[in-house]
């Protein structure tokens, strides 16, 4: 029955018990288990869409698009590492494991990132030859589970990322259901084949920042002080977490907002734990500034922001708020071919639809990306997928450059809060920029982020 027909009968949808909520209650009552999925938060929260740039006109001088240079390169990890990462673009690929993704998908990510001049990240479960072989810059994730952890692989990586939390599930451990624990995945993780895997929610050998300091020193020793050490936190208390990570010795801090979507976990976690990316960035930047390490030369600690980055405008806005780079996960999978309409009939067959598929945990992905089924995985051509990802990364970079030039900036890292205004009181307060048409920053009178919103 159509909504119009229901309205004619005087029937109204409840704001509290809408059809999706009723379905969730009925599913829980029928099965007795909670829902697991990927795809990130579906609720609407303040995001980068709620910010606008103030392009140059009379009071600011723009750069000519095709005649004046706008830099996009970024150096990550020069604080302590002998060999920091030198990337051509400020967009990196987030950690997504082999196990969660197919080997071909990991290879495609490496190919695309390398072609665009940026880095990719291993994820839980260890390093695969496909990804290492195709990645010019590979970041090795060191997670609480220690699945697949190999000191020799650490030495082969170009950087190490200690994961303390993820945006989709800060405070929660990883999940990989048994249907994705293939013989190869089980062998890499030293797990029984076909049995659900739940990763620990915290590292087994430390209970606080002092232990993290010891662990960072240990990892530096293993890699002969060559590799940058990142620390990744899920956005919950970014001001305190960033300060502690810096004090522990991190070269780079990664802050992952609640819109982070590649982790398959409990729906109740995805929708109700953590804070929006927009709210996390200013807190992280404030912590770095108070420690004197935000964009401060050789002592600088770089900030990478992830969680819901989709467009070059998102990239530019994150950098204007103070990030040095961003990281993408879900968007990268879409670029590879996730939710492609050509598999529409098969998405319907598994109870979803093209553009809506988020059952990353099931291992039945028709696009062959989030699966360990050999027949499905064969559908993804890693060369073609890598090319699509590289094209997407180039577009993100060009879009960010276009905005930076319009604001009169010769490098995307020169964007600043003064270049932004907010459309809502909530986004203005979170981002600490002026409400459009005013000079008011809600809750933060006179803060450094206050501009003159014209």
Tab-separated table of C-alpha atoms in Angstrom:
chain	number	residue	atom	x	y	z
A	1	UNK	CA	0.000	0.000	0.000
A	2	UNK	CA	1.276	3.481	-0.891
A	3	UNK	CA	1.914	6.136	1.803
A	4	UNK	CA	-0.772	8.327	0.225
A	5	UNK	CA	-3.374	5.570	0.667
A	6	UNK	CA	-2.399	5.113	4.288
A	7	UNK	CA	-2.678	8.856	4.917
A	8	UNK	CA	-6.167	8.841	3.350
A	9	UNK	CA	-7.143	6.306	6.009
A	10	UNK	CA	-5.763	8.548	8.768
A	11	UNK	CA	-2.785	6.280	9.434
A	12	UNK	CA	0.483	7.920	10.421
A	13	UNK	CA	4.001	6.581	10.816
A	14	UNK	CA	5.253	6.792	14.395
A	15	UNK	CA	8.433	8.807	14.840
A	16	UNK	CA	9.455	6.385	17.583
A	17	UNK	CA	8.205	3.138	16.056
A	18	UNK	CA	8.815	3.618	12.347
A	19	UNK	CA	8.673	0.562	10.023
A	20	UNK	CA	12.421	-0.094	10.279
A	21	UNK	CA	12.268	-0.097	14.084
A	22	UNK	CA	9.271	-2.420	14.083
A	23	UNK	CA	11.134	-4.752	11.709
A	24	UNK	CA	14.182	-4.786	14.027
A	25	UNK	CA	12.018	-5.665	17.034
A	26	UNK	CA	10.320	-8.435	15.113
A	27	UNK	CA	13.632	-9.825	13.870
A	28	UNK	CA	15.093	-9.787	17.409
A	29	UNK	CA	11.976	-11.505	18.776
A	30	UNK	CA	12.113	-14.176	16.083
A	31	UNK	CA	15.837	-14.962	16.267
A	32	UNK	CA	17.035	-13.982	19.753
A	33	UNK	CA	20.276	-12.523	18.340
A	34	UNK	CA	21.388	-8.975	17.678
A	35	UNK	CA	21.904	-7.639	14.182
A	36	UNK	CA	25.377	-7.496	12.640
A	37	UNK	CA	26.182	-5.487	9.519
A	38	UNK	CA	28.623	-3.082	7.931
A	39	UNK	CA	28.100	0.145	6.025
A	40	UNK	CA	28.376	2.585	8.918
A	41	UNK	CA	25.787	4.651	10.737
A	42	UNK	CA	22.514	5.172	8.889
A	43	UNK	CA	21.167	7.828	11.217
A	44	UNK	CA	21.639	11.450	10.108
A	45	UNK	CA	24.308	13.241	12.134
A	46	UNK	CA	26.043	16.582	11.495
A	47	UNK	CA	28.617	15.980	8.782
A	48	UNK	CA	30.826	17.834	6.323
A	49	UNK	CA	27.751	18.547	4.180
A	50	UNK	CA	26.760	21.052	6.873
A	51	UNK	CA	29.815	23.220	6.109
A	52	UNK	CA	30.405	25.584	3.184
A	53	UNK	CA	33.568	27.229	1.873
A	54	UNK	CA	33.951	30.983	1.503
A	55	UNK	CA	35.446	31.280	-1.966
A	56	UNK	CA	37.477	34.326	-2.886
A	57	UNK	CA	35.910	37.392	-4.506
A	58	UNK	CA	36.994	40.904	-3.462
A	59	UNK	CA	38.425	40.377	0.032
A	60	UNK	CA	40.339	37.253	-0.963
A	61	UNK	CA	42.422	36.547	-4.067
A	62	UNK	CA	41.833	33.204	-5.839
A	63	UNK	CA	44.433	31.213	-7.731
A	64	UNK	CA	44.074	30.565	-11.454
A	65	UNK	CA	43.064	26.940	-11.895
A	66	UNK	CA	45.384	25.848	-14.702
A	67	UNK	CA	48.294	28.262	-14.315
A	68	UNK	CA	49.027	28.447	-10.591
A	69	UNK	CA	50.179	25.448	-8.622
A	70	UNK	CA	48.226	24.020	-5.695
A	71	UNK	CA	50.211	21.345	-3.847
A	72	UNK	CA	48.692	18.130	-2.535
A	73	UNK	CA	51.682	16.208	-1.163
A	74	UNK	CA	51.963	15.218	2.477
A	75	UNK	CA	54.744	13.821	4.680
A	76	UNK	CA	53.629	11.489	7.465
A	77	UNK	CA	55.781	10.475	10.402
A	78	UNK	CA	58.887	12.656	10.294
A	79	UNK	CA	58.819	13.192	14.059
A	80	UNK	CA	60.865	10.105	14.953
A	81	UNK	CA	61.093	7.831	11.920
A	82	UNK	CA	64.158	7.632	9.717
A	83	UNK	CA	61.979	7.042	6.653
A	84	UNK	CA	58.665	8.917	6.876
A	85	UNK	CA	55.978	8.374	4.257
A	86	UNK	CA	56.036	10.839	1.350
A	87	UNK	CA	52.653	10.716	-0.377
A	88	UNK	CA	51.557	12.559	-3.501
A	89	UNK	CA	48.009	13.072	-2.271
A	90	UNK	CA	46.425	13.543	1.175
A	91	UNK	CA	43.955	10.653	0.766
A	92	UNK	CA	44.994	7.229	2.084
A	93	UNK	CA	43.280	3.825	2.136
A	94	UNK	CA	42.081	2.694	5.567
A	95	UNK	CA	42.801	-0.671	7.129
A	96	UNK	CA	40.543	-3.452	5.822
A	97	UNK	CA	41.656	-6.994	6.425
A	98	UNK	CA	42.206	-9.944	4.174
A	99	UNK	CA	39.417	-12.043	5.572
A	100	UNK	CA	36.932	-9.220	5.610
A	101	UNK	CA	37.925	-8.595	1.963
A	102	UNK	CA	39.017	-11.024	-0.728
A	103	UNK	CA	42.635	-11.326	-1.792
A	104	UNK	CA	41.737	-9.778	-5.151
A	105	UNK	CA	40.164	-6.789	-3.408
A	106	UNK	CA	43.307	-6.272	-1.346
A	107	UNK	CA	45.387	-6.448	-4.502
A	108	UNK	CA	43.117	-3.918	-6.222
A	109	UNK	CA	43.441	-1.526	-3.288
A	110	UNK	CA	47.229	-1.766	-3.499
A	111	UNK	CA	47.225	-1.186	-7.246
A	112	UNK	CA	44.919	1.829	-7.063
A	113	UNK	CA	46.700	3.451	-4.144
A	114	UNK	CA	50.107	3.017	-5.769
A	115	UNK	CA	48.935	4.453	-9.091
A	116	UNK	CA	47.601	7.523	-7.293
A	117	UNK	CA	50.712	7.906	-5.124
A	118	UNK	CA	49.292	7.086	-1.719
A	119	UNK	CA	49.269	4.320	0.909
A	120	UNK	CA	47.054	1.387	1.773
A	121	UNK	CA	46.728	-0.452	5.083
A	122	UNK	CA	46.673	-4.156	5.949
A	123	UNK	CA	43.864	-4.458	8.495
A	124	UNK	CA	43.510	-7.324	10.972
A	125	UNK	CA	44.878	-10.746	10.097
A	126	UNK	CA	48.275	-9.964	8.642
A	127	UNK	CA	49.959	-9.025	5.379
A	128	UNK	CA	49.210	-10.741	2.068
A	129	UNK	CA	51.641	-11.049	-0.849
A	130	UNK	CA	48.972	-9.578	-3.140
A	131	UNK	CA	48.787	-6.354	-1.157
A	132	UNK	CA	52.488	-5.998	-0.334
A	133	UNK	CA	53.415	-6.773	-3.920
A	134	UNK	CA	51.169	-4.069	-5.354
A	135	UNK	CA	51.494	-1.379	-2.658
A	136	UNK	CA	54.215	1.207	-2.982
A	137	UNK	CA	53.391	2.430	0.533
A	138	UNK	CA	51.913	-0.145	2.912
A	139	UNK	CA	50.928	0.518	6.530
A	140	UNK	CA	50.893	-2.566	8.773
A	141	UNK	CA	48.144	-2.596	11.370
A	142	UNK	CA	48.993	-3.888	14.836
A	143	UNK	CA	45.694	-4.851	16.484
A	144	UNK	CA	44.553	-6.298	19.821
A	145	UNK	CA	43.933	-9.712	18.260
A	146	UNK	CA	47.542	-10.087	17.033
A	147	UNK	CA	46.097	-12.303	14.269
A	148	UNK	CA	48.757	-12.872	11.642
A	149	UNK	CA	51.262	-10.662	13.474
A	150	UNK	CA	54.739	-11.344	12.130
A	151	UNK	CA	57.846	-9.280	12.998
A	152	UNK	CA	59.264	-9.969	9.550
A	153	UNK	CA	56.153	-8.454	7.980
A	154	UNK	CA	56.490	-5.448	10.274
A	155	UNK	CA	59.945	-4.878	8.842
A	156	UNK	CA	58.619	-5.158	5.287
A	157	UNK	CA	55.956	-2.499	5.900
A	158	UNK	CA	56.485	1.219	5.358
A	159	UNK	CA	54.714	2.266	8.564
A	160	UNK	CA	53.005	0.662	11.555
A	161	UNK	CA	49.531	1.581	12.804
A	162	UNK	CA	48.645	0.590	16.366
A	163	UNK	CA	44.871	0.257	16.448
A	164	UNK	CA	43.213	1.123	19.735
A	165	UNK	CA	39.733	1.609	18.300
A	166	UNK	CA	37.628	2.070	15.188
A	167	UNK	CA	34.916	4.610	14.478
A	168	UNK	CA	32.190	2.028	13.908
A	169	UNK	CA	32.881	0.327	17.238
A	170	UNK	CA	35.070	2.267	19.701
A	171	UNK	CA	35.496	0.026	22.719
A	172	UNK	CA	34.451	-3.094	20.803
A	173	UNK	CA	36.433	-5.897	19.217
A	174	UNK	CA	36.396	-7.089	15.633
A	175	UNK	CA	34.101	-9.751	14.226
A	176	UNK	CA	34.638	-12.184	11.351
A	177	UNK	CA	31.952	-14.812	10.974
A	178	UNK	CA	32.740	-18.440	10.274
A	179	UNK	CA	31.585	-18.401	6.654
A	180	UNK	CA	34.504	-16.067	5.900
A	181	UNK	CA	37.102	-18.104	7.813
A	182	UNK	CA	38.410	-19.987	4.799
A	183	UNK	CA	41.353	-22.369	4.928
A	184	UNK	CA	43.738	-19.566	3.979
A	185	UNK	CA	42.258	-17.048	6.439
A	186	UNK	CA	42.321	-19.644	9.219
A	187	UNK	CA	45.944	-20.455	8.481
A	188	UNK	CA	47.029	-16.828	8.575
A	189	UNK	CA	45.180	-16.181	11.842
A	190	UNK	CA	45.845	-19.574	13.499
A	191	UNK	CA	42.124	-20.172	13.871
A	192	UNK	CA	39.836	-23.155	13.265
A	193	UNK	CA	38.278	-23.012	9.818
A	194	UNK	CA	34.604	-22.065	9.619
A	195	UNK	CA	34.294	-20.864	13.238
A	196	UNK	CA	33.257	-17.297	14.140
A	197	UNK	CA	36.182	-15.093	15.155
A	198	UNK	CA	35.850	-12.332	17.721
A	199	UNK	CA	38.862	-10.125	18.226
A	200	UNK	CA	39.758	-8.679	21.598
A	201	UNK	CA	38.582	-5.134	22.324
A	202	UNK	CA	41.903	-4.140	23.924
A	203	UNK	CA	45.539	-5.082	23.586
A	204	UNK	CA	46.554	-7.949	25.856
A	205	UNK	CA	49.866	-6.513	27.017
A	206	UNK	CA	48.968	-3.058	28.213
A	207	UNK	CA	46.344	-1.354	30.337
A	208	UNK	CA	47.108	2.312	29.744
A	209	UNK	CA	49.241	5.014	28.123
A	210	UNK	CA	52.439	4.064	29.920
A	211	UNK	CA	52.265	0.581	28.433
A	212	UNK	CA	51.585	2.109	25.008
A	213	UNK	CA	54.820	4.083	25.349
A	214	UNK	CA	56.680	0.824	25.979
A	215	UNK	CA	54.964	-0.855	23.015
A	216	UNK	CA	55.859	1.999	20.637
A	217	UNK	CA	59.478	1.807	21.769
A	218	UNK	CA	59.418	-1.955	21.189
A	219	UNK	CA	58.040	-1.556	17.655
A	220	UNK	CA	60.650	1.094	16.862
A	221	UNK	CA	63.373	-1.282	18.015
A	222	UNK	CA	61.971	-4.143	15.891
A	223	UNK	CA	62.054	-1.912	12.811
A	224	UNK	CA	65.395	-0.225	13.598
A	225	UNK	CA	63.669	3.155	14.069
A	226	UNK	CA	62.960	3.338	10.341
A	227	UNK	CA	59.162	3.215	10.246
A	228	UNK	CA	56.641	5.842	11.381
A	229	UNK	CA	54.300	4.656	14.116
A	230	UNK	CA	50.642	5.640	13.812
A	231	UNK	CA	48.103	5.335	16.626
A	232	UNK	CA	44.462	4.939	15.583
A	233	UNK	CA	41.566	5.722	17.917
A	234	UNK	CA	37.826	5.545	17.480
A	235	UNK	CA	36.296	8.969	18.018
A	236	UNK	CA	34.854	9.076	21.518
A	237	UNK	CA	37.127	11.314	23.597
A	238	UNK	CA	39.557	12.520	20.911
A	239	UNK	CA	40.940	15.451	22.909
A	240	UNK	CA	42.280	13.174	25.648
A	241	UNK	CA	43.098	10.212	23.421
A	242	UNK	CA	45.167	12.323	21.013
A	243	UNK	CA	47.119	13.905	23.856
A	244	UNK	CA	47.904	10.513	25.351
A	245	UNK	CA	48.931	9.105	21.972
A	246	UNK	CA	51.328	11.995	21.396
A	247	UNK	CA	52.822	11.650	24.874
A	248	UNK	CA	53.293	7.930	24.201
A	249	UNK	CA	55.411	8.749	21.152
A	250	UNK	CA	53.071	8.504	18.151
A	251	UNK	CA	54.336	10.046	14.921
A	252	UNK	CA	50.840	10.174	13.435
A	253	UNK	CA	47.397	9.998	15.051
A	254	UNK	CA	44.409	8.584	13.161
A	255	UNK	CA	40.963	9.612	14.432
A	256	UNK	CA	38.068	7.562	13.033
A	257	UNK	CA	34.585	9.076	13.378
A	258	UNK	CA	31.365	7.144	13.882
A	259	UNK	CA	30.553	7.219	10.151
A	260	UNK	CA	33.377	4.735	9.576
A	261	UNK	CA	31.631	1.890	7.827
A	262	UNK	CA	33.804	-1.031	6.771
A	263	UNK	CA	33.815	-2.789	10.140
A	264	UNK	CA	31.026	-5.374	10.344
A	265	UNK	CA	29.789	-5.204	13.920
A	266	UNK	CA	26.672	-4.936	16.047
A	267	UNK	CA	24.111	-2.482	14.667
A	268	UNK	CA	23.578	-1.130	18.175
A	269	UNK	CA	27.285	-0.180	18.259
A	270	UNK	CA	27.268	1.421	14.825
A	271	UNK	CA	24.318	3.668	15.597
A	272	UNK	CA	24.910	4.523	19.262
A	273	UNK	CA	28.618	4.564	20.132
A	274	UNK	CA	31.173	7.218	19.244
A	275	UNK	CA	30.836	10.757	17.939
A	276	UNK	CA	30.557	12.201	14.420
A	277	UNK	CA	33.729	12.853	12.465
A	278	UNK	CA	32.835	16.538	12.281
A	279	UNK	CA	32.850	16.803	16.071
A	280	UNK	CA	36.072	14.818	16.471
A	281	UNK	CA	38.403	16.833	14.223
A	282	UNK	CA	38.456	20.142	16.152
A	283	UNK	CA	39.004	18.330	19.451
A	284	UNK	CA	41.942	16.407	18.017
A	285	UNK	CA	43.437	19.569	16.518
A	286	UNK	CA	43.039	21.423	19.812
A	287	UNK	CA	44.973	18.676	21.587
A	288	UNK	CA	47.810	18.832	19.043
A	289	UNK	CA	47.974	22.627	19.226
A	290	UNK	CA	48.126	22.645	23.005
A	291	UNK	CA	51.066	20.261	22.806
A	292	UNK	CA	52.765	22.427	20.175
A	293	UNK	CA	52.881	19.641	17.563
A	294	UNK	CA	50.216	20.700	15.045
A	295	UNK	CA	51.929	21.491	11.737
A	296	UNK	CA	55.020	22.619	13.629
A	297	UNK	CA	57.926	21.517	11.452
A	298	UNK	CA	60.054	18.522	12.385
A	299	UNK	CA	58.267	18.081	15.733
A	300	UNK	CA	54.835	17.884	14.113
A	301	UNK	CA	52.469	14.989	14.709
A	302	UNK	CA	50.231	14.522	11.703
A	303	UNK	CA	46.485	14.010	12.033
A	304	UNK	CA	44.643	11.642	9.683
A	305	UNK	CA	40.849	11.776	9.788
A	306	UNK	CA	38.533	8.992	8.626
A	307	UNK	CA	34.867	8.154	8.814
A	308	UNK	CA	32.474	9.175	6.056
A	309	UNK	CA	34.904	10.804	3.602
A	310	UNK	CA	33.241	10.626	0.169
A	311	UNK	CA	34.120	13.667	-1.950
A	312	UNK	CA	36.898	16.134	-2.563
A	313	UNK	CA	34.814	18.650	-0.628
A	314	UNK	CA	34.937	16.326	2.408
A	315	UNK	CA	38.708	16.076	2.002
A	316	UNK	CA	39.081	19.861	1.802
A	317	UNK	CA	36.791	20.475	4.769
A	318	UNK	CA	38.632	17.985	6.977
A	319	UNK	CA	41.926	19.648	6.064
A	320	UNK	CA	40.506	23.123	6.651
A	321	UNK	CA	39.567	21.997	10.163
A	322	UNK	CA	43.178	20.915	10.724
A	323	UNK	CA	43.668	17.385	9.388
A	324	UNK	CA	46.873	16.688	7.456
A	325	UNK	CA	45.309	13.841	5.472
A	326	UNK	CA	42.188	11.715	5.354
A	327	UNK	CA	41.555	8.002	4.976
A	328	UNK	CA	38.771	6.247	3.090
A	329	UNK	CA	37.326	2.755	3.404
A	330	UNK	CA	33.703	2.403	2.311
A	331	UNK	CA	34.164	4.857	-0.559
A	332	UNK	CA	37.169	2.859	-1.770
A	333	UNK	CA	35.075	-0.310	-1.862
A	334	UNK	CA	32.368	1.466	-3.846
A	335	UNK	CA	35.047	2.647	-6.268
A	336	UNK	CA	36.176	-0.976	-6.720
A	337	UNK	CA	32.635	-1.997	-7.614
A	338	UNK	CA	30.769	-2.572	-4.349
A	339	UNK	CA	26.983	-2.167	-4.787
A	340	UNK	CA	27.361	-2.034	-8.578
A	341	UNK	CA	23.943	-2.044	-10.360
A	342	UNK	CA	25.104	-4.769	-12.753
A	343	UNK	CA	24.700	-7.241	-9.874
A	344	UNK	CA	21.223	-5.907	-9.032
A	345	UNK	CA	19.449	-9.263	-9.445
A	346	UNK	CA	21.932	-11.008	-7.179
A	347	UNK	CA	21.685	-8.327	-4.505
A	348	UNK	CA	17.933	-8.919	-4.553
A	349	UNK	CA	18.542	-12.670	-4.261
A	350	UNK	CA	20.433	-12.199	-0.976
A	351	UNK	CA	17.723	-9.949	0.436
A	352	UNK	CA	19.230	-6.579	-0.352
A	353	UNK	CA	19.479	-4.215	-3.334
A	354	UNK	CA	22.211	-2.508	-5.320
A	355	UNK	CA	23.140	0.623	-3.378
A	356	UNK	CA	21.854	-0.808	-0.096
A	357	UNK	CA	24.028	-3.877	0.465
A	358	UNK	CA	25.734	-3.761	3.866
A	359	UNK	CA	25.929	-7.433	4.904
A	360	UNK	CA	29.721	-7.464	4.685
A	361	UNK	CA	29.806	-10.172	7.369
A	362	UNK	CA	27.894	-12.754	5.318
A	363	UNK	CA	30.575	-13.464	2.733
A	364	UNK	CA	28.005	-13.516	-0.101
A	365	UNK	CA	28.942	-10.200	-1.725
A	366	UNK	CA	27.857	-10.431	-5.394
A	367	UNK	CA	30.611	-7.977	-6.377
A	368	UNK	CA	33.300	-10.349	-5.039
A	369	UNK	CA	34.808	-7.806	-2.637
A	370	UNK	CA	33.778	-8.687	0.939
A	371	UNK	CA	33.885	-12.453	0.451
A	372	UNK	CA	36.117	-15.509	0.668
A	373	UNK	CA	34.061	-17.482	-1.831
A	374	UNK	CA	36.403	-18.223	-4.738
A	375	UNK	CA	33.666	-18.098	-7.360
A	376	UNK	CA	32.373	-14.722	-6.174
A	377	UNK	CA	35.878	-13.304	-5.645
A	378	UNK	CA	36.768	-14.143	-9.247
A	379	UNK	CA	34.261	-11.532	-10.394
A	380	UNK	CA	36.573	-8.716	-9.322
A	381	UNK	CA	39.363	-7.933	-11.774
A	382	UNK	CA	42.084	-6.420	-9.554
A	383	UNK	CA	43.656	-4.528	-12.445
A	384	UNK	CA	40.391	-2.924	-13.527
A	385	UNK	CA	39.380	-2.362	-9.905
A	386	UNK	CA	42.696	-0.724	-9.142
A	387	UNK	CA	42.284	1.553	-12.131
A	388	UNK	CA	38.813	2.610	-10.951
A	389	UNK	CA	40.148	3.339	-7.465
A	390	UNK	CA	43.038	5.393	-8.867
A	391	UNK	CA	40.581	7.410	-10.982
A	392	UNK	CA	38.450	8.066	-7.907
A	393	UNK	CA	41.454	9.143	-5.828
A	394	UNK	CA	42.508	11.552	-8.580
A	395	UNK	CA	39.040	13.073	-8.665
A	396	UNK	CA	39.020	13.537	-4.878
A	397	UNK	CA	42.381	15.277	-5.114
A	398	UNK	CA	41.402	17.524	-8.024
A	399	UNK	CA	38.182	18.524	-6.279
A	400	UNK	CA	40.086	19.447	-3.121
A	401	UNK	CA	42.587	21.426	-5.208
A	402	UNK	CA	39.798	23.279	-6.975
A	403	UNK	CA	38.327	24.370	-3.649
A	404	UNK	CA	41.736	25.320	-2.243
A	405	UNK	CA	42.489	27.490	-5.284
A	406	UNK	CA	39.096	29.166	-4.974
A	407	UNK	CA	40.040	30.090	-1.407
A	408	UNK	CA	43.401	31.466	-2.558
A	409	UNK	CA	45.530	28.612	-1.223
A	410	UNK	CA	48.699	27.325	-2.905
A	411	UNK	CA	48.488	24.014	-1.000
A	412	UNK	CA	45.514	22.073	0.274
A	413	UNK	CA	47.072	22.084	3.760
A	414	UNK	CA	46.807	25.884	3.780
A	415	UNK	CA	43.031	25.664	4.094
A	416	UNK	CA	41.892	26.843	7.535
A	417	UNK	CA	38.747	27.203	9.658
A	418	UNK	CA	38.426	30.834	8.563
A	419	UNK	CA	37.611	29.509	5.068
A	420	UNK	CA	34.488	27.752	6.382
A	421	UNK	CA	31.017	28.594	7.633
A	422	UNK	CA	28.332	26.303	9.008
A	423	UNK	CA	24.704	25.906	7.965
A	424	UNK	CA	23.327	24.804	11.342
A	425	UNK	CA	23.893	25.722	14.951
A	426	UNK	CA	24.884	22.129	15.712
A	427	UNK	CA	27.514	21.902	12.985
A	428	UNK	CA	28.861	25.346	13.867
A	429	UNK	CA	29.316	24.297	17.486
A	430	UNK	CA	30.919	20.966	16.572
A	431	UNK	CA	33.240	22.321	13.885
A	432	UNK	CA	33.955	25.525	15.831
A	433	UNK	CA	33.353	27.744	12.818
A	434	UNK	CA	30.939	30.636	12.339
A	435	UNK	CA	27.291	30.144	11.568
A	436	UNK	CA	26.817	31.364	7.998
A	437	UNK	CA	25.939	35.067	7.803
A	438	UNK	CA	27.184	35.719	11.348
A	439	UNK	CA	30.406	35.840	13.315
A	440	UNK	CA	28.909	33.568	15.982
A	441	UNK	CA	30.550	30.298	16.954
A	442	UNK	CA	27.999	28.640	19.257
A	443	UNK	CA	29.447	27.774	22.616
A	444	UNK	CA	32.913	29.072	21.767
A	445	UNK	CA	32.977	32.884	21.887
A	446	UNK	CA	36.246	34.214	20.529
A	447	UNK	CA	37.712	30.787	19.748
A	448	UNK	CA	40.462	30.551	17.084
A	449	UNK	CA	38.031	28.915	14.669
A	450	UNK	CA	35.722	31.930	14.595
A	451	UNK	CA	35.641	33.552	11.187
A	452	UNK	CA	33.587	36.345	9.701
A	453	UNK	CA	30.890	34.429	7.952
A	454	UNK	CA	29.959	37.203	5.592
